[in-house]
mmCIF file with all atom_site columns, C-alpha atoms in Angstrom:
data_model
loop_
_atom_site.group_PDB
_atom_site.id
_atom_site.type_symbol
_atom_site.label_atom_id
_atom_site.label_alt_id
_atom_site.label_comp_id
_atom_site.label_asym_id
_atom_site.label_entity_id
_atom_site.label_seq_id
_atom_site.pdbx_PDB_ins_code
_atom_site.Cartn_x
_atom_site.Cartn_y
_atom_site.Cartn_z
_atom_site.occupancy
_atom_site.B_iso_or_equiv
_atom_site.pdbx_formal_charge
_atom_site.auth_seq_id
_atom_site.auth_comp_id
_atom_site.auth_asym_id
_atom_site.auth_atom_id
_atom_site.pdbx_PDB_model_num
ATOM 1   C CA . UNK A 1 1   ? 72.757 -56.854 -8.757  1.00 0.00 ? 1   UNK A CA 1
ATOM 2   C CA . UNK A 1 2   ? 69.417 -56.144 -9.166  1.00 0.00 ? 2   UNK A CA 1
ATOM 3   C CA . UNK A 1 3   ? 69.142 -52.289 -8.899  1.00 0.00 ? 3   UNK A CA 1
ATOM 4   C CA . UNK A 1 4   ? 65.803 -51.755 -8.895  1.00 0.00 ? 4   UNK A CA 1
ATOM 5   C CA . UNK A 1 5   ? 63.494 -53.481 -6.940  1.00 0.00 ? 5   UNK A CA 1
ATOM 6   C CA . UNK A 1 6   ? 59.790 -54.228 -7.431  1.00 0.00 ? 6   UNK A CA 1
ATOM 7   C CA . UNK A 1 7   ? 57.168 -55.610 -5.720  1.00 0.00 ? 7   UNK A CA 1
ATOM 8   C CA . UNK A 1 8   ? 54.575 -58.068 -5.345  1.00 0.00 ? 8   UNK A CA 1
ATOM 9   C CA . UNK A 1 9   ? 55.523 -59.921 -8.490  1.00 0.00 ? 9   UNK A CA 1
ATOM 10  C CA . UNK A 1 10  ? 52.048 -60.874 -8.777  1.00 0.00 ? 10  UNK A CA 1
ATOM 11  C CA . UNK A 1 11  ? 48.404 -59.311 -7.740  1.00 0.00 ? 11  UNK A CA 1
ATOM 12  C CA . UNK A 1 12  ? 44.971 -59.752 -7.769  1.00 0.00 ? 12  UNK A CA 1
ATOM 13  C CA . UNK A 1 13  ? 42.174 -56.891 -6.862  1.00 0.00 ? 13  UNK A CA 1
ATOM 14  C CA . UNK A 1 14  ? 38.678 -56.841 -7.892  1.00 0.00 ? 14  UNK A CA 1
ATOM 15  C CA . UNK A 1 15  ? 37.326 -54.630 -10.317 1.00 0.00 ? 15  UNK A CA 1
ATOM 16  C CA . UNK A 1 16  ? 36.926 -51.294 -9.105  1.00 0.00 ? 16  UNK A CA 1
ATOM 17  C CA . UNK A 1 17  ? 39.559 -51.817 -6.601  1.00 0.00 ? 17  UNK A CA 1
ATOM 18  C CA . UNK A 1 18  ? 43.159 -50.167 -6.726  1.00 0.00 ? 18  UNK A CA 1
ATOM 19  C CA . UNK A 1 19  ? 46.082 -51.742 -7.652  1.00 0.00 ? 19  UNK A CA 1
ATOM 20  C CA . UNK A 1 20  ? 49.270 -50.749 -5.953  1.00 0.00 ? 20  UNK A CA 1
ATOM 21  C CA . UNK A 1 21  ? 52.645 -51.549 -7.318  1.00 0.00 ? 21  UNK A CA 1
ATOM 22  C CA . UNK A 1 22  ? 56.077 -50.428 -5.533  1.00 0.00 ? 22  UNK A CA 1
ATOM 23  C CA . UNK A 1 23  ? 59.629 -50.425 -6.537  1.00 0.00 ? 23  UNK A CA 1
ATOM 24  C CA . UNK A 1 24  ? 62.892 -48.905 -5.240  1.00 0.00 ? 24  UNK A CA 1
ATOM 25  C CA . UNK A 1 25  ? 66.117 -48.091 -6.378  1.00 0.00 ? 25  UNK A CA 1
ATOM 26  C CA . UNK A 1 26  ? 69.600 -47.693 -5.108  1.00 0.00 ? 26  UNK A CA 1
ATOM 27  C CA . UNK A 1 27  ? 71.356 -45.691 -7.711  1.00 0.00 ? 27  UNK A CA 1
ATOM 28  C CA . UNK A 1 28  ? 70.808 -41.831 -6.808  1.00 0.00 ? 28  UNK A CA 1
ATOM 29  C CA . UNK A 1 29  ? 72.255 -41.112 -10.338 1.00 0.00 ? 29  UNK A CA 1
ATOM 30  C CA . UNK A 1 30  ? 68.689 -41.970 -11.926 1.00 0.00 ? 30  UNK A CA 1
ATOM 31  C CA . UNK A 1 31  ? 67.055 -39.350 -12.747 1.00 0.00 ? 31  UNK A CA 1
ATOM 32  C CA . UNK A 1 32  ? 63.643 -40.353 -14.937 1.00 0.00 ? 32  UNK A CA 1
ATOM 33  C CA . UNK A 1 33  ? 61.243 -43.386 -13.489 1.00 0.00 ? 33  UNK A CA 1
ATOM 34  C CA . UNK A 1 34  ? 58.727 -45.074 -16.444 1.00 0.00 ? 34  UNK A CA 1
ATOM 35  C CA . UNK A 1 35  ? 56.674 -47.451 -15.985 1.00 0.00 ? 35  UNK A CA 1
ATOM 36  C CA . UNK A 1 36  ? 55.585 -50.050 -18.618 1.00 0.00 ? 36  UNK A CA 1
ATOM 37  C CA . UNK A 1 37  ? 52.397 -52.271 -19.497 1.00 0.00 ? 37  UNK A CA 1
ATOM 38  C CA . UNK A 1 38  ? 52.830 -55.643 -21.371 1.00 0.00 ? 38  UNK A CA 1
ATOM 39  C CA . UNK A 1 39  ? 50.236 -57.771 -22.058 1.00 0.00 ? 39  UNK A CA 1
ATOM 40  C CA . UNK A 1 40  ? 50.321 -61.182 -23.392 1.00 0.00 ? 40  UNK A CA 1
ATOM 41  C CA . UNK A 1 41  ? 52.084 -61.637 -26.559 1.00 0.00 ? 41  UNK A CA 1
ATOM 42  C CA . UNK A 1 42  ? 53.187 -57.667 -26.711 1.00 0.00 ? 42  UNK A CA 1
ATOM 43  C CA . UNK A 1 43  ? 55.970 -55.751 -26.332 1.00 0.00 ? 43  UNK A CA 1
ATOM 44  C CA . UNK A 1 44  ? 56.207 -53.201 -23.444 1.00 0.00 ? 44  UNK A CA 1
ATOM 45  C CA . UNK A 1 45  ? 54.427 -49.987 -23.988 1.00 0.00 ? 45  UNK A CA 1
ATOM 46  C CA . UNK A 1 46  ? 55.653 -47.027 -21.938 1.00 0.00 ? 46  UNK A CA 1
ATOM 47  C CA . UNK A 1 47  ? 52.443 -46.132 -19.724 1.00 0.00 ? 47  UNK A CA 1
ATOM 48  C CA . UNK A 1 48  ? 53.650 -43.131 -17.292 1.00 0.00 ? 48  UNK A CA 1
ATOM 49  C CA . UNK A 1 49  ? 56.722 -41.269 -16.594 1.00 0.00 ? 49  UNK A CA 1
ATOM 50  C CA . UNK A 1 50  ? 58.386 -39.094 -13.917 1.00 0.00 ? 50  UNK A CA 1
ATOM 51  C CA . UNK A 1 51  ? 61.509 -37.193 -13.069 1.00 0.00 ? 51  UNK A CA 1
ATOM 52  C CA . UNK A 1 52  ? 62.280 -36.964 -9.441  1.00 0.00 ? 52  UNK A CA 1
ATOM 53  C CA . UNK A 1 53  ? 61.571 -32.652 -9.335  1.00 0.00 ? 53  UNK A CA 1
ATOM 54  C CA . UNK A 1 54  ? 57.385 -33.796 -8.736  1.00 0.00 ? 54  UNK A CA 1
ATOM 55  C CA . UNK A 1 55  ? 56.223 -35.949 -6.510  1.00 0.00 ? 55  UNK A CA 1
ATOM 56  C CA . UNK A 1 56  ? 52.866 -37.308 -8.203  1.00 0.00 ? 56  UNK A CA 1
ATOM 57  C CA . UNK A 1 57  ? 52.233 -37.615 -11.799 1.00 0.00 ? 57  UNK A CA 1
ATOM 58  C CA . UNK A 1 58  ? 48.641 -38.624 -12.781 1.00 0.00 ? 58  UNK A CA 1
ATOM 59  C CA . UNK A 1 59  ? 47.348 -39.670 -15.790 1.00 0.00 ? 59  UNK A CA 1
ATOM 60  C CA . UNK A 1 60  ? 44.081 -40.739 -15.743 1.00 0.00 ? 60  UNK A CA 1
ATOM 61  C CA . UNK A 1 61  ? 43.604 -43.876 -13.548 1.00 0.00 ? 61  UNK A CA 1
ATOM 62  C CA . UNK A 1 62  ? 47.097 -44.089 -13.390 1.00 0.00 ? 62  UNK A CA 1
ATOM 63  C CA . UNK A 1 63  ? 49.435 -42.183 -10.820 1.00 0.00 ? 63  UNK A CA 1
ATOM 64  C CA . UNK A 1 64  ? 52.899 -42.518 -10.100 1.00 0.00 ? 64  UNK A CA 1
ATOM 65  C CA . UNK A 1 65  ? 53.977 -41.669 -6.441  1.00 0.00 ? 65  UNK A CA 1
ATOM 66  C CA . UNK A 1 66  ? 57.827 -40.644 -6.058  1.00 0.00 ? 66  UNK A CA 1
ATOM 67  C CA . UNK A 1 67  ? 59.511 -40.775 -2.693  1.00 0.00 ? 67  UNK A CA 1
ATOM 68  C CA . UNK A 1 68  ? 63.030 -38.943 -3.649  1.00 0.00 ? 68  UNK A CA 1
ATOM 69  C CA . UNK A 1 69  ? 64.849 -39.568 -0.161  1.00 0.00 ? 69  UNK A CA 1
ATOM 70  C CA . UNK A 1 70  ? 63.863 -42.842 0.220   1.00 0.00 ? 70  UNK A CA 1
ATOM 71  C CA . UNK A 1 71  ? 64.329 -43.994 -3.447  1.00 0.00 ? 71  UNK A CA 1
ATOM 72  C CA . UNK A 1 72  ? 61.146 -45.107 -4.147  1.00 0.00 ? 72  UNK A CA 1
ATOM 73  C CA . UNK A 1 73  ? 57.968 -44.948 -6.293  1.00 0.00 ? 73  UNK A CA 1
ATOM 74  C CA . UNK A 1 74  ? 55.278 -46.542 -6.717  1.00 0.00 ? 74  UNK A CA 1
ATOM 75  C CA . UNK A 1 75  ? 52.232 -46.960 -9.205  1.00 0.00 ? 75  UNK A CA 1
ATOM 76  C CA . UNK A 1 76  ? 48.576 -46.401 -8.398  1.00 0.00 ? 76  UNK A CA 1
ATOM 77  C CA . UNK A 1 77  ? 45.502 -47.762 -10.609 1.00 0.00 ? 77  UNK A CA 1
ATOM 78  C CA . UNK A 1 78  ? 42.475 -46.621 -9.410  1.00 0.00 ? 78  UNK A CA 1
ATOM 79  C CA . UNK A 1 79  ? 39.406 -48.260 -10.147 1.00 0.00 ? 79  UNK A CA 1
ATOM 80  C CA . UNK A 1 80  ? 40.964 -50.997 -11.859 1.00 0.00 ? 80  UNK A CA 1
ATOM 81  C CA . UNK A 1 81  ? 39.265 -53.155 -14.625 1.00 0.00 ? 81  UNK A CA 1
ATOM 82  C CA . UNK A 1 82  ? 39.689 -55.829 -15.977 1.00 0.00 ? 82  UNK A CA 1
ATOM 83  C CA . UNK A 1 83  ? 41.302 -54.744 -19.358 1.00 0.00 ? 83  UNK A CA 1
ATOM 84  C CA . UNK A 1 84  ? 44.226 -53.557 -16.784 1.00 0.00 ? 84  UNK A CA 1
ATOM 85  C CA . UNK A 1 85  ? 45.244 -56.806 -16.550 1.00 0.00 ? 85  UNK A CA 1
ATOM 86  C CA . UNK A 1 86  ? 48.854 -57.079 -17.597 1.00 0.00 ? 86  UNK A CA 1
ATOM 87  C CA . UNK A 1 87  ? 52.513 -57.330 -16.397 1.00 0.00 ? 87  UNK A CA 1
ATOM 88  C CA . UNK A 1 88  ? 53.917 -53.871 -14.973 1.00 0.00 ? 88  UNK A CA 1
ATOM 89  C CA . UNK A 1 89  ? 57.580 -52.851 -15.335 1.00 0.00 ? 89  UNK A CA 1
ATOM 90  C CA . UNK A 1 90  ? 58.589 -50.075 -13.431 1.00 0.00 ? 90  UNK A CA 1
ATOM 91  C CA . UNK A 1 91  ? 62.166 -49.017 -14.318 1.00 0.00 ? 91  UNK A CA 1
ATOM 92  C CA . UNK A 1 92  ? 64.753 -46.385 -14.101 1.00 0.00 ? 92  UNK A CA 1
ATOM 93  C CA . UNK A 1 93  ? 67.637 -44.289 -15.865 1.00 0.00 ? 93  UNK A CA 1
ATOM 94  C CA . UNK A 1 94  ? 70.131 -41.804 -15.812 1.00 0.00 ? 94  UNK A CA 1
ATOM 95  C CA . UNK A 1 95  ? 69.318 -39.497 -18.371 1.00 0.00 ? 95  UNK A CA 1
ATOM 96  C CA . UNK A 1 96  ? 72.372 -38.290 -19.380 1.00 0.00 ? 96  UNK A CA 1
ATOM 97  C CA . UNK A 1 97  ? 74.706 -39.627 -21.947 1.00 0.00 ? 97  UNK A CA 1
ATOM 98  C CA . UNK A 1 98  ? 74.074 -43.144 -23.563 1.00 0.00 ? 98  UNK A CA 1
ATOM 99  C CA . UNK A 1 99  ? 73.026 -44.519 -20.427 1.00 0.00 ? 99  UNK A CA 1
ATOM 100 C CA . UNK A 1 100 ? 70.513 -48.277 -20.338 1.00 0.00 ? 100 UNK A CA 1
ATOM 101 C CA . UNK A 1 101 ? 66.729 -48.292 -18.763 1.00 0.00 ? 101 UNK A CA 1
ATOM 102 C CA . UNK A 1 102 ? 67.147 -50.812 -15.919 1.00 0.00 ? 102 UNK A CA 1
ATOM 103 C CA . UNK A 1 103 ? 63.927 -52.548 -15.323 1.00 0.00 ? 103 UNK A CA 1
ATOM 104 C CA . UNK A 1 104 ? 62.286 -53.858 -12.336 1.00 0.00 ? 104 UNK A CA 1
ATOM 105 C CA . UNK A 1 105 ? 61.384 -57.707 -12.483 1.00 0.00 ? 105 UNK A CA 1
ATOM 106 C CA . UNK A 1 106 ? 57.781 -57.153 -13.068 1.00 0.00 ? 106 UNK A CA 1
ATOM 107 C CA . UNK A 1 107 ? 54.209 -57.251 -11.444 1.00 0.00 ? 107 UNK A CA 1
ATOM 108 C CA . UNK A 1 108 ? 51.376 -59.779 -13.053 1.00 0.00 ? 108 UNK A CA 1
ATOM 109 C CA . UNK A 1 109 ? 48.458 -58.021 -12.539 1.00 0.00 ? 109 UNK A CA 1
ATOM 110 C CA . UNK A 1 110 ? 44.785 -59.784 -12.292 1.00 0.00 ? 110 UNK A CA 1
ATOM 111 C CA . UNK A 1 111 ? 41.721 -57.738 -12.278 1.00 0.00 ? 111 UNK A CA 1
ATOM 112 C CA . UNK A 1 112 ? 39.037 -60.148 -11.529 1.00 0.00 ? 112 UNK A CA 1
ATOM 113 C CA . UNK A 1 113 ? 35.103 -58.937 -12.249 1.00 0.00 ? 113 UNK A CA 1
ATOM 114 C CA . UNK B 2 1   ? 51.592 -48.762 -39.422 1.00 0.00 ? 1   UNK B CA 1
ATOM 115 C CA . UNK B 2 2   ? 53.849 -50.855 -37.547 1.00 0.00 ? 2   UNK B CA 1
ATOM 116 C CA . UNK B 2 3   ? 56.220 -48.865 -35.524 1.00 0.00 ? 3   UNK B CA 1
ATOM 117 C CA . UNK B 2 4   ? 58.617 -51.656 -34.546 1.00 0.00 ? 4   UNK B CA 1
ATOM 118 C CA . UNK B 2 5   ? 59.045 -54.507 -36.626 1.00 0.00 ? 5   UNK B CA 1
ATOM 119 C CA . UNK B 2 6   ? 60.282 -58.047 -35.875 1.00 0.00 ? 6   UNK B CA 1
ATOM 120 C CA . UNK B 2 7   ? 60.604 -61.535 -37.876 1.00 0.00 ? 7   UNK B CA 1
ATOM 121 C CA . UNK B 2 8   ? 59.916 -63.711 -37.259 1.00 0.00 ? 8   UNK B CA 1
ATOM 122 C CA . UNK B 2 9   ? 57.610 -63.950 -34.375 1.00 0.00 ? 9   UNK B CA 1
ATOM 123 C CA . UNK B 2 10  ? 58.366 -67.727 -33.651 1.00 0.00 ? 10  UNK B CA 1
ATOM 124 C CA . UNK B 2 11  ? 61.569 -69.374 -34.167 1.00 0.00 ? 11  UNK B CA 1
ATOM 125 C CA . UNK B 2 12  ? 61.635 -73.280 -33.170 1.00 0.00 ? 12  UNK B CA 1
ATOM 126 C CA . UNK B 2 13  ? 64.947 -74.759 -33.984 1.00 0.00 ? 13  UNK B CA 1
ATOM 127 C CA . UNK B 2 14  ? 67.798 -77.257 -32.759 1.00 0.00 ? 14  UNK B CA 1
ATOM 128 C CA . UNK B 2 15  ? 70.786 -76.821 -30.229 1.00 0.00 ? 15  UNK B CA 1
ATOM 129 C CA . UNK B 2 16  ? 73.524 -75.840 -32.140 1.00 0.00 ? 16  UNK B CA 1
ATOM 130 C CA . UNK B 2 17  ? 72.166 -73.827 -35.010 1.00 0.00 ? 17  UNK B CA 1
ATOM 131 C CA . UNK B 2 18  ? 72.389 -70.320 -36.246 1.00 0.00 ? 18  UNK B CA 1
ATOM 132 C CA . UNK B 2 19  ? 69.612 -68.481 -36.515 1.00 0.00 ? 19  UNK B CA 1
ATOM 133 C CA . UNK B 2 20  ? 69.185 -64.523 -37.328 1.00 0.00 ? 20  UNK B CA 1
ATOM 134 C CA . UNK B 2 21  ? 66.166 -62.097 -36.007 1.00 0.00 ? 21  UNK B CA 1
ATOM 135 C CA . UNK B 2 22  ? 65.632 -59.097 -38.230 1.00 0.00 ? 22  UNK B CA 1
ATOM 136 C CA . UNK B 2 23  ? 64.152 -55.770 -36.876 1.00 0.00 ? 23  UNK B CA 1
ATOM 137 C CA . UNK B 2 24  ? 62.615 -53.019 -38.468 1.00 0.00 ? 24  UNK B CA 1
ATOM 138 C CA . UNK B 2 25  ? 61.366 -49.290 -37.390 1.00 0.00 ? 25  UNK B CA 1
ATOM 139 C CA . UNK B 2 26  ? 59.669 -46.678 -38.962 1.00 0.00 ? 26  UNK B CA 1
ATOM 140 C CA . UNK B 2 27  ? 59.834 -44.389 -36.596 1.00 0.00 ? 27  UNK B CA 1
ATOM 141 C CA . UNK B 2 28  ? 62.640 -42.246 -37.910 1.00 0.00 ? 28  UNK B CA 1
ATOM 142 C CA . UNK B 2 29  ? 64.265 -42.896 -34.460 1.00 0.00 ? 29  UNK B CA 1
ATOM 143 C CA . UNK B 2 30  ? 68.121 -43.019 -34.389 1.00 0.00 ? 30  UNK B CA 1
ATOM 144 C CA . UNK B 2 31  ? 68.615 -45.380 -31.336 1.00 0.00 ? 31  UNK B CA 1
ATOM 145 C CA . UNK B 2 32  ? 67.820 -49.183 -31.201 1.00 0.00 ? 32  UNK B CA 1
ATOM 146 C CA . UNK B 2 33  ? 67.711 -51.759 -28.847 1.00 0.00 ? 33  UNK B CA 1
ATOM 147 C CA . UNK B 2 34  ? 67.895 -55.623 -28.335 1.00 0.00 ? 34  UNK B CA 1
ATOM 148 C CA . UNK B 2 35  ? 66.531 -57.051 -25.361 1.00 0.00 ? 35  UNK B CA 1
ATOM 149 C CA . UNK B 2 36  ? 66.191 -60.440 -23.722 1.00 0.00 ? 36  UNK B CA 1
ATOM 150 C CA . UNK B 2 37  ? 62.809 -61.261 -21.632 1.00 0.00 ? 37  UNK B CA 1
ATOM 151 C CA . UNK B 2 38  ? 63.566 -64.788 -20.057 1.00 0.00 ? 38  UNK B CA 1
ATOM 152 C CA . UNK B 2 39  ? 60.680 -67.440 -18.429 1.00 0.00 ? 39  UNK B CA 1
ATOM 153 C CA . UNK B 2 40  ? 60.355 -65.041 -15.457 1.00 0.00 ? 40  UNK B CA 1
ATOM 154 C CA . UNK B 2 41  ? 59.708 -62.090 -17.560 1.00 0.00 ? 41  UNK B CA 1
ATOM 155 C CA . UNK B 2 42  ? 62.759 -60.270 -16.569 1.00 0.00 ? 42  UNK B CA 1
ATOM 156 C CA . UNK B 2 43  ? 63.872 -58.148 -19.380 1.00 0.00 ? 43  UNK B CA 1
ATOM 157 C CA . UNK B 2 44  ? 67.325 -56.999 -19.658 1.00 0.00 ? 44  UNK B CA 1
ATOM 158 C CA . UNK B 2 45  ? 69.334 -55.056 -22.414 1.00 0.00 ? 45  UNK B CA 1
ATOM 159 C CA . UNK B 2 46  ? 71.438 -57.131 -24.393 1.00 0.00 ? 46  UNK B CA 1
ATOM 160 C CA . UNK B 2 47  ? 72.942 -54.191 -26.996 1.00 0.00 ? 47  UNK B CA 1
ATOM 161 C CA . UNK B 2 48  ? 72.208 -50.683 -28.188 1.00 0.00 ? 48  UNK B CA 1
ATOM 162 C CA . UNK B 2 49  ? 72.935 -48.695 -31.400 1.00 0.00 ? 49  UNK B CA 1
ATOM 163 C CA . UNK B 2 50  ? 72.933 -45.345 -31.612 1.00 0.00 ? 50  UNK B CA 1
ATOM 164 C CA . UNK B 2 51  ? 72.678 -43.889 -35.403 1.00 0.00 ? 51  UNK B CA 1
ATOM 165 C CA . UNK B 2 52  ? 74.407 -47.660 -36.559 1.00 0.00 ? 52  UNK B CA 1
ATOM 166 C CA . UNK B 2 53  ? 77.073 -47.443 -34.280 1.00 0.00 ? 53  UNK B CA 1
ATOM 167 C CA . UNK B 2 54  ? 77.320 -50.048 -31.299 1.00 0.00 ? 54  UNK B CA 1
ATOM 168 C CA . UNK B 2 55  ? 77.186 -48.283 -27.571 1.00 0.00 ? 55  UNK B CA 1
ATOM 169 C CA . UNK B 2 56  ? 76.032 -50.354 -24.916 1.00 0.00 ? 56  UNK B CA 1
ATOM 170 C CA . UNK B 2 57  ? 77.003 -54.336 -25.306 1.00 0.00 ? 57  UNK B CA 1
ATOM 171 C CA . UNK B 2 58  ? 76.466 -55.746 -21.769 1.00 0.00 ? 58  UNK B CA 1
ATOM 172 C CA . UNK B 2 59  ? 77.835 -59.086 -20.615 1.00 0.00 ? 59  UNK B CA 1
ATOM 173 C CA . UNK B 2 60  ? 76.444 -61.107 -23.714 1.00 0.00 ? 60  UNK B CA 1
ATOM 174 C CA . UNK B 2 61  ? 78.127 -64.227 -25.197 1.00 0.00 ? 61  UNK B CA 1
ATOM 175 C CA . UNK B 2 62  ? 80.193 -63.631 -28.415 1.00 0.00 ? 62  UNK B CA 1
ATOM 176 C CA . UNK B 2 63  ? 77.738 -66.126 -30.016 1.00 0.00 ? 63  UNK B CA 1
ATOM 177 C CA . UNK B 2 64  ? 75.456 -63.083 -30.169 1.00 0.00 ? 64  UNK B CA 1
ATOM 178 C CA . UNK B 2 65  ? 76.096 -60.423 -32.829 1.00 0.00 ? 65  UNK B CA 1
ATOM 179 C CA . UNK B 2 66  ? 74.344 -57.574 -33.840 1.00 0.00 ? 66  UNK B CA 1
ATOM 180 C CA . UNK B 2 67  ? 74.210 -55.447 -36.924 1.00 0.00 ? 67  UNK B CA 1
ATOM 181 C CA . UNK B 2 68  ? 72.632 -52.558 -37.942 1.00 0.00 ? 68  UNK B CA 1
ATOM 182 C CA . UNK B 2 69  ? 72.625 -51.854 -41.871 1.00 0.00 ? 69  UNK B CA 1
ATOM 183 C CA . UNK B 2 70  ? 70.723 -48.773 -41.876 1.00 0.00 ? 70  UNK B CA 1
ATOM 184 C CA . UNK B 2 71  ? 69.674 -46.569 -38.769 1.00 0.00 ? 71  UNK B CA 1
ATOM 185 C CA . UNK B 2 72  ? 66.067 -48.107 -39.370 1.00 0.00 ? 72  UNK B CA 1
ATOM 186 C CA . UNK B 2 73  ? 67.435 -51.810 -38.894 1.00 0.00 ? 73  UNK B CA 1
ATOM 187 C CA . UNK B 2 74  ? 68.886 -53.821 -36.183 1.00 0.00 ? 74  UNK B CA 1
ATOM 188 C CA . UNK B 2 75  ? 69.656 -57.330 -36.635 1.00 0.00 ? 75  UNK B CA 1
ATOM 189 C CA . UNK B 2 76  ? 70.326 -60.304 -34.514 1.00 0.00 ? 76  UNK B CA 1
ATOM 190 C CA . UNK B 2 77  ? 72.443 -63.166 -35.332 1.00 0.00 ? 77  UNK B CA 1
ATOM 191 C CA . UNK B 2 78  ? 73.039 -65.835 -33.695 1.00 0.00 ? 78  UNK B CA 1
ATOM 192 C CA . UNK B 2 79  ? 75.410 -68.625 -33.189 1.00 0.00 ? 79  UNK B CA 1
ATOM 193 C CA . UNK B 2 80  ? 75.582 -72.209 -32.138 1.00 0.00 ? 80  UNK B CA 1
ATOM 194 C CA . UNK B 2 81  ? 72.211 -71.847 -30.327 1.00 0.00 ? 81  UNK B CA 1
ATOM 195 C CA . UNK B 2 82  ? 71.953 -73.317 -26.905 1.00 0.00 ? 82  UNK B CA 1
ATOM 196 C CA . UNK B 2 83  ? 69.049 -74.267 -24.989 1.00 0.00 ? 83  UNK B CA 1
ATOM 197 C CA . UNK B 2 84  ? 69.635 -70.963 -21.957 1.00 0.00 ? 84  UNK B CA 1
ATOM 198 C CA . UNK B 2 85  ? 68.851 -68.718 -25.392 1.00 0.00 ? 85  UNK B CA 1
ATOM 199 C CA . UNK B 2 86  ? 65.230 -69.886 -25.497 1.00 0.00 ? 86  UNK B CA 1
ATOM 200 C CA . UNK B 2 87  ? 63.417 -66.984 -24.280 1.00 0.00 ? 87  UNK B CA 1
ATOM 201 C CA . UNK B 2 88  ? 61.626 -63.631 -26.014 1.00 0.00 ? 88  UNK B CA 1
ATOM 202 C CA . UNK B 2 89  ? 63.722 -60.873 -27.728 1.00 0.00 ? 89  UNK B CA 1
ATOM 203 C CA . UNK B 2 90  ? 62.378 -57.607 -27.683 1.00 0.00 ? 90  UNK B CA 1
ATOM 204 C CA . UNK B 2 91  ? 63.282 -54.909 -30.191 1.00 0.00 ? 91  UNK B CA 1
ATOM 205 C CA . UNK B 2 92  ? 63.385 -51.370 -29.358 1.00 0.00 ? 92  UNK B CA 1
ATOM 206 C CA . UNK B 2 93  ? 63.757 -47.904 -30.315 1.00 0.00 ? 93  UNK B CA 1
ATOM 207 C CA . UNK B 2 94  ? 64.077 -44.231 -29.012 1.00 0.00 ? 94  UNK B CA 1
ATOM 208 C CA . UNK B 2 95  ? 64.598 -41.185 -30.755 1.00 0.00 ? 95  UNK B CA 1
ATOM 209 C CA . UNK B 2 96  ? 67.968 -40.667 -28.723 1.00 0.00 ? 96  UNK B CA 1
ATOM 210 C CA . UNK B 2 97  ? 68.555 -42.056 -24.917 1.00 0.00 ? 97  UNK B CA 1
ATOM 211 C CA . UNK B 2 98  ? 66.595 -39.720 -23.339 1.00 0.00 ? 98  UNK B CA 1
ATOM 212 C CA . UNK B 2 99  ? 63.221 -40.402 -25.090 1.00 0.00 ? 99  UNK B CA 1
ATOM 213 C CA . UNK B 2 100 ? 61.076 -43.589 -24.325 1.00 0.00 ? 100 UNK B CA 1
ATOM 214 C CA . UNK B 2 101 ? 61.531 -46.745 -25.985 1.00 0.00 ? 101 UNK B CA 1
ATOM 215 C CA . UNK B 2 102 ? 59.126 -47.953 -28.376 1.00 0.00 ? 102 UNK B CA 1
ATOM 216 C CA . UNK B 2 103 ? 58.967 -52.082 -28.522 1.00 0.00 ? 103 UNK B CA 1
ATOM 217 C CA . UNK B 2 104 ? 58.122 -54.569 -31.078 1.00 0.00 ? 104 UNK B CA 1
ATOM 218 C CA . UNK B 2 105 ? 56.116 -57.392 -30.040 1.00 0.00 ? 105 UNK B CA 1
ATOM 219 C CA . UNK B 2 106 ? 59.205 -59.720 -29.909 1.00 0.00 ? 106 UNK B CA 1
ATOM 220 C CA . UNK B 2 107 ? 60.375 -62.862 -31.328 1.00 0.00 ? 107 UNK B CA 1
ATOM 221 C CA . UNK B 2 108 ? 59.830 -65.945 -29.644 1.00 0.00 ? 108 UNK B CA 1
ATOM 222 C CA . UNK B 2 109 ? 62.926 -68.188 -29.436 1.00 0.00 ? 109 UNK B CA 1
ATOM 223 C CA . UNK B 2 110 ? 62.655 -72.077 -28.734 1.00 0.00 ? 110 UNK B CA 1
ATOM 224 C CA . UNK B 2 111 ? 65.539 -74.288 -28.922 1.00 0.00 ? 111 UNK B CA 1
ATOM 225 C CA . UNK B 2 112 ? 64.976 -78.263 -28.822 1.00 0.00 ? 112 UNK B CA 1
#
């Protein structure tokens, strides 16, 4: 059962464009939503995270938008650069107790010059 | 300084063999994890330890046995390796279960 659905699985964006990756979750107990960035041959690294008490969080060119009623959240990468080419994972977690992180299937982003 | 380090980086072995992967973190974290990433890049948690105690044990064949000799180390031993075990295995750590996880660079296991 895929508790966090992520789309698209792959994305090609021109340099300078906006990259948008969408995720939807089912478990209403989730209250922490991180995004991870993974470069080839490396482990995932935390990029940005949001809690459901805010609808948007921005860090540099990266923005998370969160819609609690729709149980959806998305990552926007503004002014996409070739160095942003990587696999992006959305994730969700219930922050109470010993809870695991549930990952989406990942989106392979390619930013072309 | 590498925060979460795994050895070896690559492991190529025959079906039926037994192998171990080691993980060490120098972040002073209390919680450590093992993940499996398959060929489609899907990340799935296998085990999690908190202060050397097994907390999360997903549906993993009992051929996989984690061991945590201390809070800084979490090793993974795999018996009777099968073709389906081919994957990248990631170790991760966090201060506790509410904090972000820091991943190692993975061990690519290939079964011939």
